[in-house]
């Protein structure tokens, strides 16, 4: 046995796992690479300060390191922290009556055109103070952490005025300082045309470009700019104008593309080198080819068409065959998907998109991280990356897609700190 002096001191050893499963690398993995992950039986993770020092079989790590503390995975599975690359978590009130109306046959578009949908949430956010929005958001972030999400892309978009968009983004920034989930803020002022600009869309686009974007960029309140490009909201010319301005101001681009109709959003996202093109239920063959040529991550949200009772789903397999590197996301929002658990999205990636478990895991971690410009920092369990990981009460990674409905998260580590630990005995 090595003498203790030969062992390298570390802060934390995550041990006692039946298995460790992770994608590898710093770039998004597409095509045949999407499903190639590393699986280590009895795998463990050595952590010093915020970083992973080593990943490998527990016996090897125990022979090399002297941990100050150990987190016992109790026969569970270790995976990277989940990275949810598309959410709308800053809202007040909920819209369960619209959900019921859709089960009765009313469509998302009909509800929106009658002044419900996004505009219903806009009325609620405008009537809510920053303090109250913050309280609600912090509760939601606590739930994201409980289900293993360690990085969250979070959009504004229920304010739609300078003051209410600033309020939403400031609340996101404050929430980011108060709890462990890392927030990546996105400005989605182009989510809908606000009621006071009805029939004057061009004036609203001018407000977005000339006042809102410069203020937000100046105050560093958003990393990305997004738009809901649809026939009833912002057309491709509006979106192009907004995105060119956003790029000038140093923001990255993400786009709600081809969600409800085949507008050509994917082609525009490719042309403007967006960081992601999201939804894509109606993407065309040329849209897929354009995304592949430009190397853009499609962020797919398989629960949304189900929630909207929309038949058309994103052609995920065709995208993967074209070499694309998809991410999976919840799209958590009060209208088209009231679900916070990205883990719970994985079975739907398997069942609806025919993605393998390994493909789903890569999509919900490394590829999502790459779409957020963080592939070098997070998204996989590898030496030098930030120590964000989840201990799952699952015997192997295949159960990630196999089991529905129970939250299997046993512990969460963020930046090398155990930020959540549940007592498994209490749940038996
Ligand atoms: O991603 N498509 C636009 N935005 C959301 C829905 C937001 C809402 O209905 O409140 C989405 O589906
Ligand atoms: Fe969305």
CSV table of C-alpha atoms and ligand atoms in Angstrom, one decimal:
chain,number,residue,atom,x,y,z
A,1,UNK,CA,0.0,0.0,0.0
A,2,UNK,CA,1.2,3.5,-0.9
A,3,UNK,CA,2.3,5.5,2.1
A,4,UNK,CA,-0.1,8.4,2.8
A,5,UNK,CA,2.7,10.9,1.9
A,6,UNK,CA,2.7,9.6,-1.7
A,7,UNK,CA,-1.0,10.3,-2.1
A,8,UNK,CA,-2.0,13.6,-3.7
A,9,UNK,CA,-4.4,15.6,-1.4
A,10,UNK,CA,-7.8,16.4,-2.9
A,11,UNK,CA,-10.9,18.0,-1.4
A,12,UNK,CA,-13.6,15.5,-2.5
A,13,UNK,CA,-13.8,12.0,-3.8
A,14,UNK,CA,-17.2,11.0,-5.3
A,15,UNK,CA,-17.1,7.2,-4.8
A,16,UNK,CA,-19.2,4.2,-4.2
A,17,UNK,CA,-20.9,4.4,-7.6
A,18,UNK,CA,-21.9,1.3,-9.6
A,19,UNK,CA,-21.1,3.3,-12.8
A,20,UNK,CA,-19.9,6.6,-14.2
A,21,UNK,CA,-21.2,7.7,-17.6
A,22,UNK,CA,-20.1,10.8,-19.5
A,23,UNK,CA,-19.5,12.1,-23.0
A,24,UNK,CA,-16.0,13.3,-23.7
A,25,UNK,CA,-14.5,16.4,-25.3
A,26,UNK,CA,-15.0,20.1,-25.5
A,27,UNK,CA,-16.8,20.3,-28.9
A,28,UNK,CA,-20.4,19.3,-29.6
A,29,UNK,CA,-20.6,15.7,-30.8
A,30,UNK,CA,-22.8,14.9,-33.9
A,31,UNK,CA,-23.6,12.1,-36.2
A,32,UNK,CA,-22.1,8.8,-35.2
A,33,UNK,CA,-20.1,10.5,-32.5
A,34,UNK,CA,-23.2,11.5,-30.6
A,35,UNK,CA,-23.7,8.1,-29.1
A,36,UNK,CA,-20.1,7.4,-28.1
A,37,UNK,CA,-19.8,7.9,-24.4
A,38,UNK,CA,-17.4,6.7,-21.7
A,39,UNK,CA,-18.8,4.3,-19.2
A,40,UNK,CA,-16.7,3.3,-16.2
A,41,UNK,CA,-17.9,0.5,-14.0
A,42,UNK,CA,-17.3,1.6,-10.3
A,43,UNK,CA,-16.2,4.9,-11.6
A,44,UNK,CA,-15.2,7.8,-9.3
A,45,UNK,CA,-14.3,11.5,-9.5
A,46,UNK,CA,-11.5,13.3,-7.8
A,47,UNK,CA,-12.1,17.0,-7.1
A,48,UNK,CA,-9.8,19.8,-5.9
A,49,UNK,CA,-11.3,23.3,-5.4
A,50,UNK,CA,-13.8,23.8,-8.2
A,51,UNK,CA,-12.2,21.4,-10.7
A,52,UNK,CA,-12.1,17.7,-11.6
A,53,UNK,CA,-8.6,16.4,-11.1
A,54,UNK,CA,-9.2,12.8,-12.3
A,55,UNK,CA,-12.0,10.4,-13.4
A,56,UNK,CA,-11.5,6.7,-13.4
A,57,UNK,CA,-12.1,3.4,-11.6
A,58,UNK,CA,-12.5,4.0,-7.9
A,59,UNK,CA,-9.7,1.6,-7.0
A,60,UNK,CA,-7.2,3.6,-9.1
A,61,UNK,CA,-8.3,6.9,-7.7
A,62,UNK,CA,-8.1,5.7,-4.1
A,63,UNK,CA,-4.5,4.5,-4.8
A,64,UNK,CA,-3.5,8.0,-6.1
A,65,UNK,CA,-5.4,10.5,-4.0
A,66,UNK,CA,-6.0,11.4,-0.3
A,67,UNK,CA,-9.5,13.0,-0.1
A,68,UNK,CA,-10.4,15.4,2.7
A,69,UNK,CA,-14.0,14.3,2.2
A,70,UNK,CA,-15.9,11.6,0.4
A,71,UNK,CA,-19.4,11.6,-1.1
A,72,UNK,CA,-20.9,8.1,-1.1
A,73,UNK,CA,-22.9,7.4,-4.3
A,74,UNK,CA,-24.3,4.2,-2.6
A,75,UNK,CA,-24.4,2.1,-5.7
A,76,UNK,CA,-25.8,4.8,-7.9
A,77,UNK,CA,-24.7,6.3,-11.2
A,78,UNK,CA,-22.5,9.4,-11.8
A,79,UNK,CA,-23.2,11.7,-14.7
A,80,UNK,CA,-22.3,15.3,-15.5
A,81,UNK,CA,-24.7,18.0,-14.2
A,82,UNK,CA,-27.5,18.5,-16.7
A,83,UNK,CA,-27.3,21.6,-18.9
A,84,UNK,CA,-30.8,22.9,-19.9
A,85,UNK,CA,-30.2,25.1,-22.9
A,86,UNK,CA,-33.7,26.5,-23.4
A,87,UNK,CA,-36.0,27.7,-20.6
A,88,UNK,CA,-38.3,30.7,-19.9
A,89,UNK,CA,-38.3,30.7,-16.1
A,90,UNK,CA,-39.1,34.3,-15.3
A,91,UNK,CA,-42.9,34.4,-15.3
A,92,UNK,CA,-45.7,35.1,-12.9
A,93,UNK,CA,-48.9,33.1,-12.7
A,94,UNK,CA,-49.6,29.9,-14.6
A,95,UNK,CA,-51.8,29.0,-17.6
A,96,UNK,CA,-53.4,25.7,-16.7
A,97,UNK,CA,-56.8,26.8,-18.3
A,98,UNK,CA,-55.1,27.0,-21.7
A,99,UNK,CA,-53.7,23.5,-21.2
A,100,UNK,CA,-57.2,22.3,-20.7
A,101,UNK,CA,-58.5,24.2,-23.7
A,102,UNK,CA,-55.9,22.5,-25.9
A,103,UNK,CA,-57.1,19.1,-24.7
A,104,UNK,CA,-60.5,20.2,-25.9
A,105,UNK,CA,-59.2,21.0,-29.3
A,106,UNK,CA,-58.3,24.7,-29.2
A,107,UNK,CA,-54.9,25.4,-30.7
A,108,UNK,CA,-51.9,27.3,-29.2
A,109,UNK,CA,-52.2,29.8,-32.1
A,110,UNK,CA,-56.0,30.4,-31.5
A,111,UNK,CA,-55.3,31.0,-27.8
A,112,UNK,CA,-52.5,33.4,-28.7
A,113,UNK,CA,-54.5,35.3,-31.2
A,114,UNK,CA,-57.3,35.8,-28.7
A,115,UNK,CA,-54.9,37.6,-26.4
A,116,UNK,CA,-54.0,34.6,-24.2
A,117,UNK,CA,-50.7,32.7,-24.4
A,118,UNK,CA,-47.5,34.7,-24.1
A,119,UNK,CA,-49.5,37.9,-23.7
A,120,UNK,CA,-51.4,36.5,-20.6
A,121,UNK,CA,-48.0,36.0,-19.0
A,122,UNK,CA,-46.9,39.4,-20.0
A,123,UNK,CA,-49.8,41.0,-18.2
A,124,UNK,CA,-48.9,39.0,-15.1
A,125,UNK,CA,-45.2,39.9,-15.2
A,126,UNK,CA,-45.9,43.6,-15.7
A,127,UNK,CA,-48.1,43.5,-12.6
A,128,UNK,CA,-45.5,41.8,-10.5
A,129,UNK,CA,-42.7,43.5,-8.6
A,130,UNK,CA,-39.1,42.5,-9.1
A,131,UNK,CA,-39.0,41.3,-5.4
A,132,UNK,CA,-41.9,38.9,-6.0
A,133,UNK,CA,-40.5,37.7,-9.4
A,134,UNK,CA,-37.2,37.0,-7.6
A,135,UNK,CA,-38.9,34.9,-4.9
A,136,UNK,CA,-40.8,32.8,-7.5
A,137,UNK,CA,-37.7,32.4,-9.6
A,138,UNK,CA,-35.6,31.2,-6.6
A,139,UNK,CA,-38.2,28.6,-5.8
A,140,UNK,CA,-38.0,27.4,-9.4
A,141,UNK,CA,-34.2,27.3,-9.3
A,142,UNK,CA,-34.3,25.2,-6.2
A,143,UNK,CA,-36.4,22.7,-8.2
A,144,UNK,CA,-34.0,22.8,-11.1
A,145,UNK,CA,-31.2,21.9,-8.7
A,146,UNK,CA,-33.3,19.1,-7.2
A,147,UNK,CA,-33.7,17.5,-10.6
A,148,UNK,CA,-29.9,17.8,-11.4
A,149,UNK,CA,-29.8,20.8,-13.6
A,150,UNK,CA,-26.5,22.7,-12.8
A,151,UNK,CA,-26.5,25.2,-15.8
A,152,UNK,CA,-29.6,26.9,-17.1
A,153,UNK,CA,-30.1,29.0,-20.1
A,154,UNK,CA,-32.9,31.4,-19.0
A,155,UNK,CA,-34.8,33.8,-21.3
A,156,UNK,CA,-36.6,37.0,-20.5
A,157,UNK,CA,-39.6,37.7,-22.8
A,158,UNK,CA,-42.6,38.2,-20.6
A,159,UNK,CA,-42.0,41.9,-20.1
A,160,UNK,CA,-41.8,43.3,-23.6
A,161,UNK,CA,-41.2,46.9,-22.4
A,162,UNK,CA,-37.8,48.4,-21.6
A,163,UNK,CA,-38.6,48.5,-17.9
A,164,UNK,CA,-40.1,45.0,-17.7
A,165,UNK,CA,-37.4,43.3,-19.7
A,166,UNK,CA,-34.8,45.0,-17.6
A,167,UNK,CA,-36.7,43.9,-14.5
A,168,UNK,CA,-36.8,40.3,-15.7
A,169,UNK,CA,-33.0,40.2,-16.6
A,170,UNK,CA,-32.0,41.9,-13.4
A,171,UNK,CA,-34.0,39.3,-11.4
A,172,UNK,CA,-32.1,36.6,-13.3
A,173,UNK,CA,-28.8,38.2,-12.5
A,174,UNK,CA,-29.7,38.5,-8.8
A,175,UNK,CA,-30.9,34.9,-8.7
A,176,UNK,CA,-27.6,33.8,-10.3
A,177,UNK,CA,-25.8,35.4,-7.4
A,178,UNK,CA,-28.0,33.8,-4.7
A,179,UNK,CA,-28.0,30.1,-5.5
A,180,UNK,CA,-25.7,27.5,-7.1
A,181,UNK,CA,-27.4,26.9,-10.5
A,182,UNK,CA,-25.4,28.8,-13.2
A,183,UNK,CA,-27.7,31.0,-15.2
A,184,UNK,CA,-27.0,32.0,-18.8
A,185,UNK,CA,-29.3,34.9,-19.5
A,186,UNK,CA,-30.9,35.5,-22.9
A,187,UNK,CA,-32.9,38.6,-24.0
A,188,UNK,CA,-36.1,37.5,-25.7
A,189,UNK,CA,-37.8,40.9,-26.1
A,190,UNK,CA,-38.9,39.6,-29.6
A,191,UNK,CA,-41.2,37.0,-28.0
A,192,UNK,CA,-44.5,38.6,-29.0
A,193,UNK,CA,-45.7,42.0,-30.2
A,194,UNK,CA,-46.9,43.8,-27.0
A,195,UNK,CA,-50.5,45.0,-26.9
A,196,UNK,CA,-49.5,48.7,-27.1
A,197,UNK,CA,-47.7,48.1,-30.3
A,198,UNK,CA,-50.5,46.1,-32.0
A,199,UNK,CA,-50.5,47.0,-35.7
A,200,UNK,CA,-47.2,48.8,-35.2
A,201,UNK,CA,-44.8,46.0,-35.3
A,202,UNK,CA,-42.1,48.0,-37.0
A,203,UNK,CA,-42.1,50.5,-34.2
A,204,UNK,CA,-41.6,47.7,-31.7
A,205,UNK,CA,-38.7,46.3,-33.7
A,206,UNK,CA,-37.2,49.8,-33.7
A,207,UNK,CA,-37.6,49.9,-29.9
A,208,UNK,CA,-35.9,46.5,-29.5
A,209,UNK,CA,-33.0,47.6,-31.7
A,210,UNK,CA,-32.5,51.2,-30.7
A,211,UNK,CA,-33.3,51.2,-27.0
A,212,UNK,CA,-33.7,47.8,-25.4
A,213,UNK,CA,-30.7,46.0,-26.9
A,214,UNK,CA,-28.2,48.8,-26.3
A,215,UNK,CA,-29.3,49.1,-22.7
A,216,UNK,CA,-29.1,45.4,-22.1
A,217,UNK,CA,-25.7,45.1,-23.7
A,218,UNK,CA,-24.4,48.1,-21.8
A,219,UNK,CA,-25.5,46.6,-18.5
A,220,UNK,CA,-24.2,43.1,-19.5
A,221,UNK,CA,-27.6,41.7,-18.7
A,222,UNK,CA,-27.7,39.1,-21.4
A,223,UNK,CA,-25.2,36.8,-23.2
A,224,UNK,CA,-27.7,35.9,-26.0
A,225,UNK,CA,-30.5,37.5,-28.0
A,226,UNK,CA,-33.4,35.3,-29.1
A,227,UNK,CA,-36.5,35.8,-31.2
A,228,UNK,CA,-39.8,33.9,-31.8
A,229,UNK,CA,-39.7,33.9,-35.6
A,230,UNK,CA,-43.2,33.0,-36.8
A,231,UNK,CA,-45.8,34.3,-39.2
A,232,UNK,CA,-47.9,35.8,-36.4
A,233,UNK,CA,-44.9,37.4,-34.6
A,234,UNK,CA,-41.6,38.4,-36.2
A,235,UNK,CA,-40.8,37.6,-39.8
A,236,UNK,CA,-37.4,36.8,-41.1
A,237,UNK,CA,-36.7,40.5,-42.0
A,238,UNK,CA,-37.5,41.6,-38.5
A,239,UNK,CA,-35.4,38.9,-37.0
A,240,UNK,CA,-32.5,39.6,-39.3
A,241,UNK,CA,-32.6,43.3,-38.3
A,242,UNK,CA,-32.7,42.5,-34.6
A,243,UNK,CA,-30.0,39.9,-34.8
A,244,UNK,CA,-27.6,42.1,-36.8
A,245,UNK,CA,-28.0,44.7,-34.1
A,246,UNK,CA,-27.5,42.2,-31.4
A,247,UNK,CA,-24.3,40.9,-33.0
A,248,UNK,CA,-22.9,44.4,-33.4
A,249,UNK,CA,-23.5,44.8,-29.6
A,250,UNK,CA,-21.6,41.6,-28.9
A,251,UNK,CA,-24.5,39.3,-28.0
A,252,UNK,CA,-24.7,35.7,-29.3
A,253,UNK,CA,-27.8,34.5,-31.1
A,254,UNK,CA,-30.3,31.8,-30.4
A,255,UNK,CA,-33.6,31.4,-32.4
A,256,UNK,CA,-37.0,29.9,-31.9
A,257,UNK,CA,-36.9,28.5,-35.5
A,258,UNK,CA,-39.5,26.7,-37.6
A,259,UNK,CA,-41.5,25.8,-34.5
A,260,UNK,CA,-45.1,26.2,-35.7
A,261,UNK,CA,-44.5,26.7,-39.4
A,262,UNK,CA,-41.7,26.3,-42.0
A,263,UNK,CA,-40.7,30.0,-42.1
A,264,UNK,CA,-37.0,29.3,-42.9
A,265,UNK,CA,-35.7,30.2,-39.4
A,266,UNK,CA,-33.0,27.4,-39.6
A,267,UNK,CA,-31.6,28.9,-42.8
A,268,UNK,CA,-31.5,32.4,-41.2
A,269,UNK,CA,-29.8,31.0,-38.0
A,270,UNK,CA,-27.2,29.3,-40.2
A,271,UNK,CA,-26.6,32.4,-42.2
A,272,UNK,CA,-26.1,34.6,-39.1
A,273,UNK,CA,-23.9,31.9,-37.3
A,274,UNK,CA,-26.3,31.6,-34.4
A,275,UNK,CA,-25.2,29.6,-31.4
A,276,UNK,CA,-28.3,27.5,-31.6
A,277,UNK,CA,-31.5,27.0,-33.6
A,278,UNK,CA,-34.3,25.7,-31.3
A,279,UNK,CA,-37.5,23.7,-31.7
A,280,UNK,CA,-37.3,23.0,-35.5
A,281,UNK,CA,-40.4,20.9,-35.8
A,282,UNK,CA,-41.1,22.2,-39.3
A,283,UNK,CA,-37.4,22.5,-40.5
A,284,UNK,CA,-36.9,21.9,-44.2
A,285,UNK,CA,-34.3,19.6,-45.8
A,286,UNK,CA,-32.4,22.8,-46.9
A,287,UNK,CA,-32.7,24.1,-43.3
A,288,UNK,CA,-31.1,20.9,-42.0
A,289,UNK,CA,-28.3,21.1,-44.6
A,290,UNK,CA,-27.7,24.8,-43.7
A,291,UNK,CA,-27.4,24.0,-40.0
A,292,UNK,CA,-25.0,21.1,-40.8
A,293,UNK,CA,-22.8,23.3,-43.0
A,294,UNK,CA,-22.7,26.0,-40.3
A,295,UNK,CA,-22.2,23.6,-37.4
A,296,UNK,CA,-25.1,25.0,-35.4
A,297,UNK,CA,-26.5,23.0,-32.5
A,298,UNK,CA,-30.2,22.3,-32.8
A,299,UNK,CA,-31.8,22.5,-29.4
A,300,UNK,CA,-34.7,20.1,-29.4
A,301,UNK,CA,-37.6,20.1,-27.0
A,302,UNK,CA,-39.5,16.9,-27.5
A,303,UNK,CA,-42.2,17.6,-24.8
A,304,UNK,CA,-43.4,20.8,-26.6
A,305,UNK,CA,-45.3,19.3,-29.5
A,306,UNK,CA,-46.8,16.8,-27.1
A,307,UNK,CA,-47.9,19.6,-24.8
A,308,UNK,CA,-49.3,21.6,-27.7
A,309,UNK,CA,-51.0,18.6,-29.2
A,310,UNK,CA,-49.0,19.4,-32.4
A,311,UNK,CA,-48.5,16.3,-34.6
A,312,UNK,CA,-45.3,17.4,-36.3
A,313,UNK,CA,-42.1,16.6,-34.3
A,314,UNK,CA,-38.5,17.7,-35.0
A,315,UNK,CA,-36.9,15.2,-37.4
A,316,UNK,CA,-34.1,14.4,-35.0
A,317,UNK,CA,-32.9,11.2,-36.7
A,318,UNK,CA,-32.6,13.0,-40.0
A,319,UNK,CA,-30.6,15.7,-38.3
A,320,UNK,CA,-28.3,13.3,-36.7
A,321,UNK,CA,-27.8,11.5,-40.0
A,322,UNK,CA,-26.8,14.9,-41.5
A,323,UNK,CA,-24.1,15.1,-38.9
A,324,UNK,CA,-25.8,17.6,-36.6
A,325,UNK,CA,-25.1,17.6,-32.8
A,326,UNK,CA,-28.4,18.1,-31.1
A,327,UNK,CA,-29.0,19.3,-27.5
A,328,UNK,CA,-32.1,18.3,-25.6
A,329,UNK,CA,-33.9,20.9,-23.5
A,330,UNK,CA,-37.1,21.3,-21.4
A,331,UNK,CA,-38.3,24.6,-22.8
A,332,UNK,CA,-39.8,25.1,-19.3
A,333,UNK,CA,-42.4,27.9,-19.6
A,334,UNK,CA,-46.0,28.4,-18.4
A,335,UNK,CA,-47.5,27.8,-21.9
A,336,UNK,CA,-46.0,25.2,-24.1
A,337,UNK,CA,-44.1,23.0,-21.5
A,338,UNK,CA,-44.6,23.2,-17.7
A,339,UNK,CA,-41.8,20.8,-16.9
A,340,UNK,CA,-38.5,21.5,-15.1
A,341,UNK,CA,-36.8,18.1,-15.2
A,342,UNK,CA,-34.4,17.7,-18.1
A,343,UNK,CA,-33.8,14.1,-16.9
A,344,UNK,CA,-37.5,13.6,-17.5
A,345,UNK,CA,-37.0,14.8,-21.1
A,346,UNK,CA,-34.5,12.0,-21.9
A,347,UNK,CA,-37.1,9.2,-22.1
A,348,UNK,CA,-39.0,11.3,-24.6
A,349,UNK,CA,-35.8,11.8,-26.7
A,350,UNK,CA,-35.6,8.0,-26.8
A,351,UNK,CA,-39.2,7.3,-27.4
A,352,UNK,CA,-40.2,10.1,-29.8
A,353,UNK,CA,-36.8,10.7,-31.6
A,354,UNK,CA,-35.4,7.2,-31.4
A,355,UNK,CA,-32.2,8.5,-29.8
A,356,UNK,CA,-30.1,6.0,-27.9
A,357,UNK,CA,-29.6,6.6,-24.1
A,358,UNK,CA,-26.0,7.6,-24.8
A,359,UNK,CA,-27.1,10.0,-27.5
A,360,UNK,CA,-29.7,11.5,-25.1
A,361,UNK,CA,-27.0,11.9,-22.3
A,362,UNK,CA,-24.6,13.7,-24.7
A,363,UNK,CA,-27.4,15.9,-25.9
A,364,UNK,CA,-28.4,17.0,-22.4
A,365,UNK,CA,-24.9,17.7,-21.2
A,366,UNK,CA,-22.0,18.3,-23.6
A,367,UNK,CA,-23.9,19.4,-26.6
A,368,UNK,CA,-26.1,21.7,-24.5
A,369,UNK,CA,-23.0,23.2,-22.9
A,370,UNK,CA,-21.4,23.8,-26.3
A,371,UNK,CA,-24.5,25.6,-27.5
A,372,UNK,CA,-24.0,27.9,-24.6
A,373,UNK,CA,-20.3,28.5,-25.4
A,374,UNK,CA,-19.3,26.4,-22.3
A,375,UNK,CA,-18.0,23.2,-23.8
A,376,UNK,CA,-14.5,23.8,-22.5
A,377,UNK,CA,-15.8,24.3,-18.9
A,378,UNK,CA,-18.8,21.9,-18.3
A,379,UNK,CA,-20.8,19.2,-20.0
A,380,UNK,CA,-18.6,16.2,-19.3
A,381,UNK,CA,-16.7,14.5,-16.4
A,382,UNK,CA,-13.1,15.1,-17.4
A,383,UNK,CA,-10.0,16.4,-15.7
A,384,UNK,CA,-9.7,20.2,-15.7
A,385,UNK,CA,-13.4,20.8,-16.3
A,386,UNK,CA,-15.6,22.4,-13.6
A,387,UNK,CA,-16.8,19.8,-11.0
A,388,UNK,CA,-20.5,19.9,-11.8
A,389,UNK,CA,-22.0,16.4,-11.4
A,390,UNK,CA,-25.1,14.5,-10.4
A,391,UNK,CA,-25.3,11.3,-8.3
A,392,UNK,CA,-28.3,9.3,-9.5
A,393,UNK,CA,-30.2,6.6,-7.6
A,394,UNK,CA,-30.0,4.5,-10.7
A,395,UNK,CA,-28.1,1.2,-11.1
A,396,UNK,CA,-26.7,2.2,-14.6
A,397,UNK,CA,-27.0,5.0,-17.1
A,398,UNK,CA,-29.5,3.1,-19.2
A,399,UNK,CA,-32.1,3.7,-16.5
A,400,UNK,CA,-31.9,7.4,-17.4
A,401,UNK,CA,-34.3,6.8,-20.3
A,402,UNK,CA,-36.0,3.7,-18.9
A,403,UNK,CA,-37.6,5.1,-15.8
A,404,UNK,CA,-40.3,7.7,-15.9
A,405,UNK,CA,-41.8,9.8,-13.2
A,406,UNK,CA,-39.5,9.5,-10.2
A,407,UNK,CA,-36.7,12.0,-9.5
A,408,UNK,CA,-33.6,9.8,-9.2
A,409,UNK,CA,-31.2,12.6,-8.2
A,410,UNK,CA,-29.5,11.7,-4.9
A,411,UNK,CA,-26.9,14.4,-4.7
A,412,UNK,CA,-25.6,17.3,-6.8
A,413,UNK,CA,-22.1,18.8,-6.8
A,414,UNK,CA,-21.6,22.3,-8.3
A,415,UNK,CA,-18.1,23.8,-8.6
A,416,UNK,CA,-16.8,21.0,-6.4
A,417,UNK,CA,-19.3,21.6,-3.5
A,418,UNK,CA,-22.0,19.2,-2.5
A,419,UNK,CA,-24.9,21.6,-2.8
A,420,UNK,CA,-27.7,19.0,-2.5
A,421,UNK,CA,-27.8,15.6,-0.8
A,422,UNK,CA,-30.9,13.6,-0.2
A,423,UNK,CA,-31.2,10.8,2.4
A,424,UNK,CA,-32.2,7.8,0.4
A,425,UNK,CA,-33.4,6.0,3.5
A,426,UNK,CA,-36.0,8.8,3.9
A,427,UNK,CA,-37.5,7.9,0.5
A,428,UNK,CA,-37.8,4.1,1.0
B,1,LIG,O1,-40.7,28.0,-26.6
B,1,LIG,N1,-42.5,29.7,-28.7
B,1,LIG,C1,-42.4,30.6,-28.0
B,1,LIG,N2,-42.1,30.6,-26.7
B,1,LIG,C2,-42.4,29.5,-25.9
B,1,LIG,C3,-43.7,29.4,-25.4
B,1,LIG,C4,-43.9,30.5,-24.4
B,1,LIG,C5,-45.3,30.6,-23.8
B,1,LIG,O2,-46.3,30.0,-24.4
B,1,LIG,O3,-45.4,31.2,-22.8
B,1,LIG,C6,-41.9,28.2,-26.5
B,1,LIG,O4,-42.7,27.3,-26.8
B,2,LIG,FE1,-39.0,28.5,-26.0
